[in-house]
mmCIF file of C-alpha atoms in Angstrom:
data_model
loop_
_atom_site.group_PDB
_atom_site.id
_atom_site.type_symbol
_atom_site.label_atom_id
_atom_site.label_comp_id
_atom_site.label_asym_id
_atom_site.label_seq_id
_atom_site.Cartn_x
_atom_site.Cartn_y
_atom_site.Cartn_z
ATOM 1 C CA UNK O 275 88.107 20.349 -34.476
ATOM 2 C CA UNK O 276 90.148 23.977 -34.530
ATOM 3 C CA UNK O 277 90.503 25.483 -38.068
ATOM 4 C CA UNK O 278 93.839 27.499 -39.013
ATOM 5 C CA UNK O 279 94.191 30.665 -38.455
ATOM 6 C CA UNK O 280 97.171 33.038 -39.264
ATOM 7 C CA UNK O 281 98.736 34.085 -35.791
ATOM 8 C CA UNK O 282 99.015 38.218 -35.879
ATOM 9 C CA UNK O 283 102.573 40.093 -35.778
ATOM 10 C CA UNK O 284 101.846 41.760 -33.404
ATOM 11 C CA UNK O 285 100.143 39.352 -31.233
ATOM 12 C CA UNK O 286 102.177 37.507 -27.960
ATOM 13 C CA UNK O 287 103.005 33.719 -27.713
ATOM 14 C CA UNK O 288 103.539 32.828 -23.818
ATOM 15 C CA UNK O 289 106.576 30.242 -23.954
ATOM 16 C CA UNK O 290 107.701 28.228 -20.211
ATOM 17 C CA UNK O 291 110.675 27.772 -19.453
ATOM 18 C CA UNK O 292 111.963 25.665 -16.745
ATOM 19 C CA UNK O 293 113.730 26.511 -13.635
ATOM 20 C CA UNK O 294 117.308 24.934 -14.666
ATOM 21 C CA UNK O 295 116.819 27.528 -17.361
ATOM 22 C CA UNK O 296 116.804 30.698 -15.030
ATOM 23 C CA UNK O 297 120.160 32.816 -14.774
ATOM 24 C CA UNK O 298 119.828 33.420 -10.657
ATOM 25 C CA UNK O 299 122.069 35.491 -11.739
ATOM 26 C CA UNK O 300 120.222 38.568 -13.994
ATOM 27 C CA UNK O 301 117.039 36.657 -13.750
ATOM 28 C CA UNK O 302 116.898 36.554 -17.472
ATOM 29 C CA UNK O 303 115.968 33.481 -19.256
ATOM 30 C CA UNK O 304 118.961 31.891 -19.973
ATOM 31 C CA UNK O 305 119.811 31.425 -23.629
ATOM 32 C CA UNK O 306 119.031 27.626 -22.984
ATOM 33 C CA UNK O 307 115.362 27.346 -22.903
ATOM 34 C CA UNK O 308 114.801 28.647 -26.515
ATOM 35 C CA UNK O 309 115.728 25.543 -28.072
ATOM 36 C CA UNK O 310 113.659 23.503 -29.853
ATOM 37 C CA UNK O 311 111.295 20.736 -27.443
ATOM 38 C CA UNK O 312 112.762 18.131 -27.627
ATOM 39 C CA UNK O 313 115.951 19.704 -28.590
ATOM 40 C CA UNK O 314 115.984 17.158 -31.871
ATOM 41 C CA UNK O 315 112.571 18.282 -32.559
ATOM 42 C CA UNK O 316 111.976 21.053 -35.454
ATOM 43 C CA UNK O 317 109.731 23.739 -33.464
ATOM 44 C CA UNK O 318 109.261 25.350 -30.423
ATOM 45 C CA UNK O 319 106.050 24.663 -28.669
ATOM 46 C CA UNK O 320 104.114 28.134 -27.816
ATOM 47 C CA UNK O 321 100.336 29.412 -27.158
ATOM 48 C CA UNK O 322 98.734 31.989 -28.445
ATOM 49 C CA UNK O 323 97.097 34.603 -26.555
ATOM 50 C CA UNK O 324 94.562 34.862 -28.509
ATOM 51 C CA UNK O 325 92.791 31.564 -27.012
ATOM 52 C CA UNK O 326 94.570 32.262 -23.455
ATOM 53 C CA UNK O 327 96.835 33.437 -20.354
ATOM 54 C CA UNK O 328 99.864 33.065 -18.969
ATOM 55 C CA UNK O 329 98.031 31.528 -15.602
ATOM 56 C CA UNK O 330 96.199 29.405 -17.999
ATOM 57 C CA UNK O 331 99.056 28.193 -19.584
ATOM 58 C CA UNK O 332 101.407 27.206 -16.257
ATOM 59 C CA UNK O 333 98.118 25.759 -15.414
ATOM 60 C CA UNK O 334 97.923 23.326 -18.581
ATOM 61 C CA UNK O 335 101.276 22.261 -18.340
ATOM 62 C CA UNK O 336 100.459 20.532 -14.640
ATOM 63 C CA UNK O 337 98.679 18.470 -16.760
ATOM 64 C CA UNK O 338 101.179 16.668 -19.135
ATOM 65 C CA UNK O 339 103.335 13.948 -18.083
ATOM 66 C CA UNK O 340 106.830 14.561 -18.386
ATOM 67 C CA UNK O 341 108.871 13.051 -20.915
ATOM 68 C CA UNK O 342 108.809 9.116 -21.221
ATOM 69 C CA UNK O 343 107.265 8.972 -17.771
ATOM 70 C CA UNK O 344 103.942 9.031 -16.078
ATOM 71 C CA UNK O 345 104.442 11.267 -13.523
ATOM 72 C CA UNK O 346 102.546 14.853 -14.201
ATOM 73 C CA UNK O 347 105.561 17.583 -14.485
ATOM 74 C CA UNK O 348 105.351 20.243 -11.505
ATOM 75 C CA UNK O 349 103.874 23.337 -13.095
ATOM 76 C CA UNK O 350 105.670 25.388 -10.703
ATOM 77 C CA UNK O 351 109.033 24.369 -11.902
ATOM 78 C CA UNK O 352 108.162 26.401 -15.069
ATOM 79 C CA UNK O 353 107.571 29.651 -15.351
ATOM 80 C CA UNK O 354 106.002 32.407 -18.426
ATOM 81 C CA UNK O 355 107.354 35.132 -21.384
ATOM 82 C CA UNK O 356 106.188 35.941 -23.773
ATOM 83 C CA UNK O 357 107.106 37.622 -27.004
ATOM 84 C CA UNK O 358 105.527 39.062 -29.846
ATOM 85 C CA UNK O 359 105.915 37.081 -33.409
ATOM 86 C CA UNK O 360 106.906 40.282 -35.046
ATOM 87 C CA UNK O 361 109.881 40.330 -32.940
ATOM 88 C CA UNK O 362 111.372 36.828 -33.811
ATOM 89 C CA UNK O 363 110.478 37.782 -37.475
ATOM 90 C CA UNK O 364 112.295 40.762 -37.275
ATOM 91 C CA UNK O 365 115.622 38.271 -35.588
ATOM 92 C CA UNK O 366 116.321 37.438 -39.674
ATOM 93 C CA UNK O 367 116.766 33.599 -38.043
ATOM 94 C CA UNK O 368 114.044 31.600 -40.404
ATOM 95 C CA UNK O 369 111.766 31.007 -38.279
ATOM 96 C CA UNK O 370 107.802 30.077 -39.087
ATOM 97 C CA UNK O 371 105.432 30.772 -36.533
ATOM 98 C CA UNK O 372 102.587 28.049 -37.232
ATOM 99 C CA UNK O 373 99.320 28.346 -34.694
ATOM 100 C CA UNK O 374 99.338 24.554 -34.161
ATOM 101 C CA UNK O 375 96.593 23.529 -32.625
ATOM 102 C CA UNK O 376 96.741 20.152 -30.355
ATOM 103 C CA UNK O 377 92.472 18.343 -30.088
ATOM 104 C CA UNK O 378 92.529 14.848 -29.758
ATOM 105 C CA UNK O 379 88.839 13.072 -28.559
ATOM 106 C CA UNK O 380 89.365 11.312 -26.682
ATOM 107 C CA UNK O 381 91.914 13.335 -24.827
ATOM 108 C CA UNK O 382 94.470 11.244 -23.798
ATOM 109 C CA UNK O 383 95.784 11.630 -20.068
ATOM 110 C CA UNK O 384 99.084 12.504 -19.871
ATOM 111 C CA UNK O 385 99.251 14.972 -23.227
ATOM 112 C CA UNK O 386 95.616 17.081 -23.097
ATOM 113 C CA UNK O 387 94.271 19.273 -25.920
ATOM 114 C CA UNK O 388 95.559 23.176 -26.254
ATOM 115 C CA UNK O 389 93.928 25.536 -28.250
ATOM 116 C CA UNK O 390 96.226 27.799 -27.953
ATOM 117 C CA UNK O 391 99.403 25.579 -28.938
ATOM 118 C CA UNK O 392 101.715 27.227 -32.025
ATOM 119 C CA UNK O 393 104.609 27.020 -33.368
ATOM 120 C CA UNK O 394 107.939 28.278 -33.628
ATOM 121 C CA UNK O 395 109.173 25.721 -36.561
ATOM 122 C CA UNK O 396 113.300 26.254 -37.498
ATOM 123 C CA UNK O 397 116.998 24.966 -36.488
ATOM 124 C CA UNK O 398 117.662 26.155 -33.096
ATOM 125 C CA UNK O 399 120.711 24.272 -32.192
ATOM 126 C CA UNK O 400 122.199 28.296 -33.941
ATOM 127 C CA UNK O 401 123.595 30.808 -31.071
ATOM 128 C CA UNK O 402 122.843 33.598 -32.499
ATOM 129 C CA UNK O 403 118.865 33.503 -32.745
ATOM 130 C CA UNK O 404 118.724 31.735 -29.540
ATOM 131 C CA UNK O 405 120.575 34.650 -27.555
ATOM 132 C CA UNK O 406 118.929 36.688 -29.339
ATOM 133 C CA UNK O 407 114.863 35.172 -27.995
ATOM 134 C CA UNK O 408 116.269 36.146 -24.782
ATOM 135 C CA UNK O 409 115.898 39.811 -25.310
ATOM 136 C CA UNK O 410 113.022 39.987 -26.836
ATOM 137 C CA UNK O 411 111.175 37.756 -24.332
ATOM 138 C CA UNK O 412 109.564 39.480 -21.572
ATOM 139 C CA UNK O 413 108.313 37.488 -18.337
ATOM 140 C CA UNK O 414 104.209 37.142 -18.097
ATOM 141 C CA UNK O 415 104.944 34.760 -15.014
ATOM 142 C CA UNK O 416 108.967 35.104 -13.339
ATOM 143 C CA UNK O 417 110.235 33.340 -10.325
ATOM 144 C CA UNK V 96 147.038 33.377 16.581
ATOM 145 C CA UNK V 97 144.262 35.164 14.340
ATOM 146 C CA UNK V 98 144.768 38.565 13.715
ATOM 147 C CA UNK V 99 142.397 41.346 15.350
ATOM 148 C CA UNK V 100 141.010 44.659 13.517
ATOM 149 C CA UNK V 101 138.255 46.825 15.235
ATOM 150 C CA UNK V 102 136.604 48.941 14.255
ATOM 151 C CA UNK V 103 134.808 51.870 16.117
ATOM 152 C CA UNK V 104 131.368 53.435 15.067
ATOM 153 C CA UNK V 105 129.897 56.507 15.642
ATOM 154 C CA UNK V 106 127.087 56.772 18.336
ATOM 155 C CA UNK V 107 123.691 57.171 16.294
ATOM 156 C CA UNK V 108 124.064 54.796 13.840
ATOM 157 C CA UNK V 109 121.372 52.803 13.601
ATOM 158 C CA UNK V 110 122.987 49.039 14.875
ATOM 159 C CA UNK V 111 122.094 46.040 12.233
ATOM 160 C CA UNK V 112 123.336 43.123 11.269
ATOM 161 C CA UNK V 113 127.664 43.045 10.088
ATOM 162 C CA UNK V 114 126.206 42.604 6.572
ATOM 163 C CA UNK V 115 124.156 45.567 6.200
ATOM 164 C CA UNK V 116 126.839 47.960 3.663
ATOM 165 C CA UNK V 117 124.863 51.403 5.545
ATOM 166 C CA UNK V 118 126.268 50.069 8.677
ATOM 167 C CA UNK V 119 130.186 48.425 7.646
ATOM 168 C CA UNK V 120 131.080 50.550 4.232
ATOM 169 C CA UNK V 121 134.679 49.374 5.080
ATOM 170 C CA UNK V 122 134.500 46.139 6.482
ATOM 171 C CA UNK V 123 132.227 44.722 4.078
ATOM 172 C CA UNK V 124 134.304 45.266 1.525
ATOM 173 C CA UNK V 125 136.430 44.007 3.322
ATOM 174 C CA UNK V 126 134.875 41.003 4.606
ATOM 175 C CA UNK V 127 133.719 40.245 0.893
ATOM 176 C CA UNK V 128 137.171 40.513 -0.559
ATOM 177 C CA UNK V 129 137.981 38.328 2.489
ATOM 178 C CA UNK V 130 136.270 35.436 1.735
ATOM 179 C CA UNK V 131 136.425 35.914 -2.135
ATOM 180 C CA UNK V 132 140.572 35.440 -2.638
ATOM 181 C CA UNK V 133 140.721 32.270 0.822
ATOM 182 C CA UNK V 134 143.305 35.102 1.819
ATOM 183 C CA UNK V 135 141.533 35.552 5.572
ATOM 184 C CA UNK V 136 138.732 32.974 7.440
ATOM 185 C CA UNK V 137 136.389 34.992 9.027
ATOM 186 C CA UNK V 138 135.866 33.714 12.138
ATOM 187 C CA UNK V 139 134.214 36.277 15.269
ATOM 188 C CA UNK V 140 132.555 38.705 15.254
ATOM 189 C CA UNK V 141 131.701 40.956 18.913
ATOM 190 C CA UNK V 142 129.734 43.647 19.289
ATOM 191 C CA UNK V 143 130.720 45.769 22.203
ATOM 192 C CA UNK V 144 128.605 48.887 23.107
ATOM 193 C CA UNK V 145 129.971 50.879 25.312
ATOM 194 C CA UNK V 146 128.354 54.681 26.269
ATOM 195 C CA UNK V 147 127.165 56.252 23.626
ATOM 196 C CA UNK V 148 129.511 54.188 20.699
ATOM 197 C CA UNK V 149 130.166 51.272 18.580
ATOM 198 C CA UNK V 150 133.142 49.044 19.073
ATOM 199 C CA UNK V 151 133.016 45.954 16.225
ATOM 200 C CA UNK V 152 135.346 43.327 16.594
ATOM 201 C CA UNK V 153 135.946 41.420 13.967
ATOM 202 C CA UNK V 154 138.321 38.527 14.011
ATOM 203 C CA UNK V 155 140.296 37.765 10.843
ATOM 204 C CA UNK V 156 141.801 33.693 11.242
ATOM 205 C CA UNK V 157 145.017 34.589 8.829
ATOM 206 C CA UNK V 158 145.842 32.436 5.588
ATOM 207 C CA UNK V 159 149.062 32.805 4.463
ATOM 208 C CA UNK V 160 148.799 36.265 1.764
ATOM 209 C CA UNK V 161 148.863 33.634 -1.752
ATOM 210 C CA UNK V 162 149.218 34.733 -5.506
ATOM 211 C CA UNK V 163 147.347 31.730 -7.010
ATOM 212 C CA UNK V 164 143.909 29.794 -5.740
ATOM 213 C CA UNK V 165 144.108 26.357 -6.238
ATOM 214 C CA UNK V 166 140.944 24.091 -5.733
ATOM 215 C CA UNK V 167 139.490 21.817 -6.359
ATOM 216 C CA UNK V 168 136.410 20.537 -7.878
ATOM 217 C CA UNK V 169 134.692 17.199 -8.146
ATOM 218 C CA UNK V 170 138.508 16.148 -9.389
ATOM 219 C CA UNK V 171 139.251 18.469 -11.217
ATOM 220 C CA UNK V 172 142.261 20.829 -9.895
ATOM 221 C CA UNK V 173 141.856 25.150 -10.490
ATOM 222 C CA UNK V 174 144.799 27.192 -10.687
ATOM 223 C CA UNK V 175 143.853 30.636 -10.877
ATOM 224 C CA UNK V 176 145.624 33.897 -9.498
ATOM 225 C CA UNK V 177 143.253 35.575 -6.862
ATOM 226 C CA UNK V 178 142.295 37.894 -9.685
ATOM 227 C CA UNK V 179 140.150 35.581 -11.643
ATOM 228 C CA UNK V 180 138.779 34.086 -7.947
ATOM 229 C CA UNK V 181 135.345 34.929 -8.973
ATOM 230 C CA UNK V 182 135.771 32.371 -12.364
ATOM 231 C CA UNK V 183 136.597 29.952 -10.290
ATOM 232 C CA UNK V 184 133.510 29.973 -8.096
ATOM 233 C CA UNK V 185 131.794 30.359 -10.778
ATOM 234 C CA UNK V 186 133.050 27.368 -12.019
ATOM 235 C CA UNK V 187 132.311 25.307 -8.655
ATOM 236 C CA UNK V 188 129.000 26.494 -8.075
ATOM 237 C CA UNK V 189 128.099 25.245 -12.545
ATOM 238 C CA UNK V 190 129.546 21.330 -11.426
ATOM 239 C CA UNK V 191 126.013 21.083 -10.019
ATOM 240 C CA UNK V 192 125.103 20.189 -13.215
ATOM 241 C CA UNK V 193 126.736 17.268 -14.030
ATOM 242 C CA UNK V 194 124.325 15.929 -11.186
ATOM 243 C CA UNK V 195 121.465 16.865 -13.388
ATOM 244 C CA UNK V 196 119.088 13.386 -13.446
ATOM 245 C CA UNK V 197 118.339 12.838 -16.982
ATOM 246 C CA UNK V 198 115.268 14.428 -18.172
ATOM 247 C CA UNK V 199 116.114 17.574 -15.876
ATOM 248 C CA UNK V 200 113.530 19.263 -17.552
ATOM 249 C CA UNK V 201 110.799 16.717 -17.544
ATOM 250 C CA UNK V 202 111.735 17.816 -21.413
ATOM 251 C CA UNK V 203 113.827 15.109 -21.978
ATOM 252 C CA UNK V 204 116.875 16.276 -21.021
ATOM 253 C CA UNK V 205 120.340 14.426 -21.352
ATOM 254 C CA UNK V 206 122.240 14.373 -19.129
ATOM 255 C CA UNK V 207 125.636 16.719 -18.738
ATOM 256 C CA UNK V 208 129.068 14.745 -19.180
ATOM 257 C CA UNK V 209 131.601 14.772 -17.083
ATOM 258 C CA UNK V 210 133.865 15.333 -20.202
ATOM 259 C CA UNK V 211 131.381 18.615 -21.988
ATOM 260 C CA UNK V 212 132.056 20.146 -17.998
ATOM 261 C CA UNK V 213 135.924 19.194 -18.928
ATOM 262 C CA UNK V 214 135.944 21.754 -21.766
ATOM 263 C CA UNK V 215 132.773 24.150 -20.462
ATOM 264 C CA UNK V 216 135.372 24.664 -17.273
ATOM 265 C CA UNK V 217 139.649 24.381 -19.887
ATOM 266 C CA UNK V 218 137.718 26.768 -22.250
ATOM 267 C CA UNK V 219 137.264 29.374 -19.540
ATOM 268 C CA UNK V 220 140.032 29.039 -17.308
ATOM 269 C CA UNK V 221 142.403 29.240 -20.512
ATOM 270 C CA UNK V 222 140.641 32.619 -21.778
ATOM 271 C CA UNK V 223 140.714 34.325 -18.655
ATOM 272 C CA UNK V 224 143.998 32.698 -17.577
ATOM 273 C CA UNK V 225 145.827 34.573 -21.340
ATOM 274 C CA UNK V 226 143.786 37.660 -21.060
ATOM 275 C CA UNK V 227 145.349 38.415 -18.324
ATOM 276 C CA UNK V 228 148.931 37.477 -18.154
ATOM 277 C CA UNK V 229 148.309 39.179 -21.422
ATOM 278 C CA UNK V 230 146.447 41.645 -21.859
ATOM 279 C CA UNK V 231 146.650 42.298 -17.241
ATOM 280 C CA UNK V 232 142.595 42.876 -18.524
ATOM 281 C CA UNK V 233 140.338 40.354 -15.936
ATOM 282 C CA UNK V 234 137.294 38.922 -17.777
ATOM 283 C CA UNK V 235 134.274 39.179 -15.402
ATOM 284 C CA UNK V 236 132.662 35.059 -15.002
ATOM 285 C CA UNK V 237 130.427 33.764 -17.880
ATOM 286 C CA UNK V 238 126.341 31.763 -16.930
ATOM 287 C CA UNK V 239 127.519 28.392 -17.338
ATOM 288 C CA UNK V 240 124.750 26.887 -17.947
ATOM 289 C CA UNK V 241 123.225 23.432 -18.815
ATOM 290 C CA UNK V 242 121.630 22.822 -22.312
ATOM 291 C CA UNK V 243 118.313 20.158 -23.059
ATOM 292 C CA UNK V 244 121.037 18.298 -25.936
ATOM 293 C CA UNK V 245 123.607 17.458 -22.784
ATOM 294 C CA UNK V 246 125.771 20.522 -24.146
ATOM 295 C CA UNK V 247 126.731 23.412 -21.821
ATOM 296 C CA UNK V 248 126.107 27.062 -23.056
ATOM 297 C CA UNK V 249 128.403 29.455 -21.016
ATOM 298 C CA UNK V 250 127.229 33.387 -21.855
ATOM 299 C CA UNK V 251 128.498 36.765 -21.083
ATOM 300 C CA UNK V 252 126.239 39.247 -21.197
ATOM 301 C CA UNK V 253 126.998 43.536 -19.882
ATOM 302 C CA UNK V 254 124.995 45.723 -21.239
ATOM 303 C CA UNK V 255 127.678 46.500 -24.119
ATOM 304 C CA UNK V 256 127.575 43.425 -25.377
ATOM 305 C CA UNK V 257 126.235 39.689 -25.039
ATOM 306 C CA UNK V 258 128.594 36.251 -26.201
ATOM 307 C CA UNK V 259 127.115 32.869 -26.565
ATOM 308 C CA UNK V 260 129.687 30.154 -27.042
ATOM 309 C CA UNK V 261 128.572 26.302 -26.192
ATOM 310 C CA UNK V 262 129.974 23.148 -25.159
ATOM 311 C CA UNK V 263 129.299 19.915 -27.649
ATOM 312 C CA UNK V 264 130.429 16.908 -26.054
ATOM 313 C CA UNK V 265 131.493 15.905 -29.459
ATOM 314 C CA UNK V 266 133.190 18.081 -30.501
ATOM 315 C CA UNK V 267 136.995 19.409 -30.188
ATOM 316 C CA UNK V 268 135.585 23.202 -31.228
ATOM 317 C CA UNK V 269 133.036 25.482 -29.199
ATOM 318 C CA UNK V 270 130.588 27.105 -31.543
ATOM 319 C CA UNK V 271 130.026 31.162 -30.853
ATOM 320 C CA UNK V 272 128.358 34.349 -31.713
ATOM 321 C CA UNK V 273 128.394 38.152 -30.257
ATOM 322 C CA UNK V 274 126.571 41.650 -30.722
ATOM 323 C CA UNK V 275 126.492 45.001 -29.100
ATOM 324 C CA UNK V 276 123.032 44.138 -29.641
ATOM 325 C CA UNK V 277 122.741 46.224 -32.820
ATOM 326 C CA UNK V 278 123.710 44.148 -36.609
ATOM 327 C CA UNK V 279 127.363 45.967 -36.801
ATOM 328 C CA UNK V 280 130.246 43.812 -35.749
ATOM 329 C CA UNK V 281 129.439 40.803 -34.573
ATOM 330 C CA UNK V 282 131.339 37.769 -34.351
ATOM 331 C CA UNK V 283 130.131 34.712 -35.411
ATOM 332 C CA UNK V 284 131.852 30.722 -35.842
ATOM 333 C CA UNK V 285 133.903 28.171 -34.215
ATOM 334 C CA UNK V 286 136.808 27.743 -32.430
ATOM 335 C CA UNK V 287 138.944 25.241 -30.805
ATOM 336 C CA UNK V 288 138.666 24.320 -27.158
ATOM 337 C CA UNK V 289 141.608 23.671 -26.244
ATOM 338 C CA UNK V 290 143.661 26.424 -28.489
ATOM 339 C CA UNK V 291 144.180 30.756 -27.819
ATOM 340 C CA UNK V 292 142.205 32.176 -30.985
ATOM 341 C CA UNK V 293 143.728 36.004 -29.829
ATOM 342 C CA UNK V 294 141.022 36.750 -32.351
ATOM 343 C CA UNK V 295 138.274 35.808 -30.003
ATOM 344 C CA UNK V 296 140.124 36.914 -27.094
ATOM 345 C CA UNK V 297 140.200 40.311 -27.595
ATOM 346 C CA UNK V 298 136.560 39.960 -28.062
ATOM 347 C CA UNK V 299 136.907 38.732 -24.581
ATOM 348 C CA UNK V 300 138.014 41.668 -23.224
ATOM 349 C CA UNK V 301 133.971 43.531 -23.456
ATOM 350 C CA UNK V 302 133.509 42.456 -21.249
ATOM 351 C CA UNK V 303 136.041 43.370 -18.723
ATOM 352 C CA UNK V 304 135.462 43.511 -15.031
#
């Protein structure tokens, strides 16, 4: 439905951060926020700024089912950070960024279409990359 | 009998609550220390306004003076020198993570096992006490956090440096990465959880209070 595109290096990606993944003392996302989703998966989901805003990105969370349930997520439990594509590549941690829009027809309940969906592909079990992600991220919707 | 400490204030200062820094520059510190150290239990505050002066009375119930604090948290007994009470407090706060349900992040996160939390607290306890006893250095408390794969992250951060240690349920070693926000002098690897690695301990001293 939506053609593949290359994400420019200077563009932002929005990443959701669950409330449990925020350090209450520093107010920063914890390194745990930058695990792949799911943790055993190959990539971390994000939304490309070209096709969404932080507010819309958060709103869409409320249309998704919680994992392995038919209950919707509460978007208020999530906050949004942005990272610049080039900053991810500069981490030198073997990450690849791909534009991966989600489209299904009919659109399943609990798994909405998302034109902005992008994937940060690569292993994130490593402490180095997760720790460095914290310092290249900036709050768009902060707690 | 509780000891009574009295503090007299200069007239003309604004009347604020006891915890206001501006009003209790020295007593607030004492109060905070007393609470943290469990040396005293604040039991009452009385305010009298006499003419143009404010007299504040703080009563503390004295407990025994102690060098070491012991506390039972989730069935585990911890014992720390009083100077490391902030570490003990952080461990106590972190005990909530073993109460998190499966799927706590709505994205399929695993539960954190008691054994993983026990290993993480042992790691912090061993290193903070070893550094204190051998180097006379007090390190700051790490942020102790659940990770969606069932492991626990310990994060130390300061203006100079950052360090992340990950404790996994099935492993006897902890994996770590630390740096000075540059590519130089970084550390990365695995260390046994139950033993002190002196090189790692040396690096941890960066986070002295």
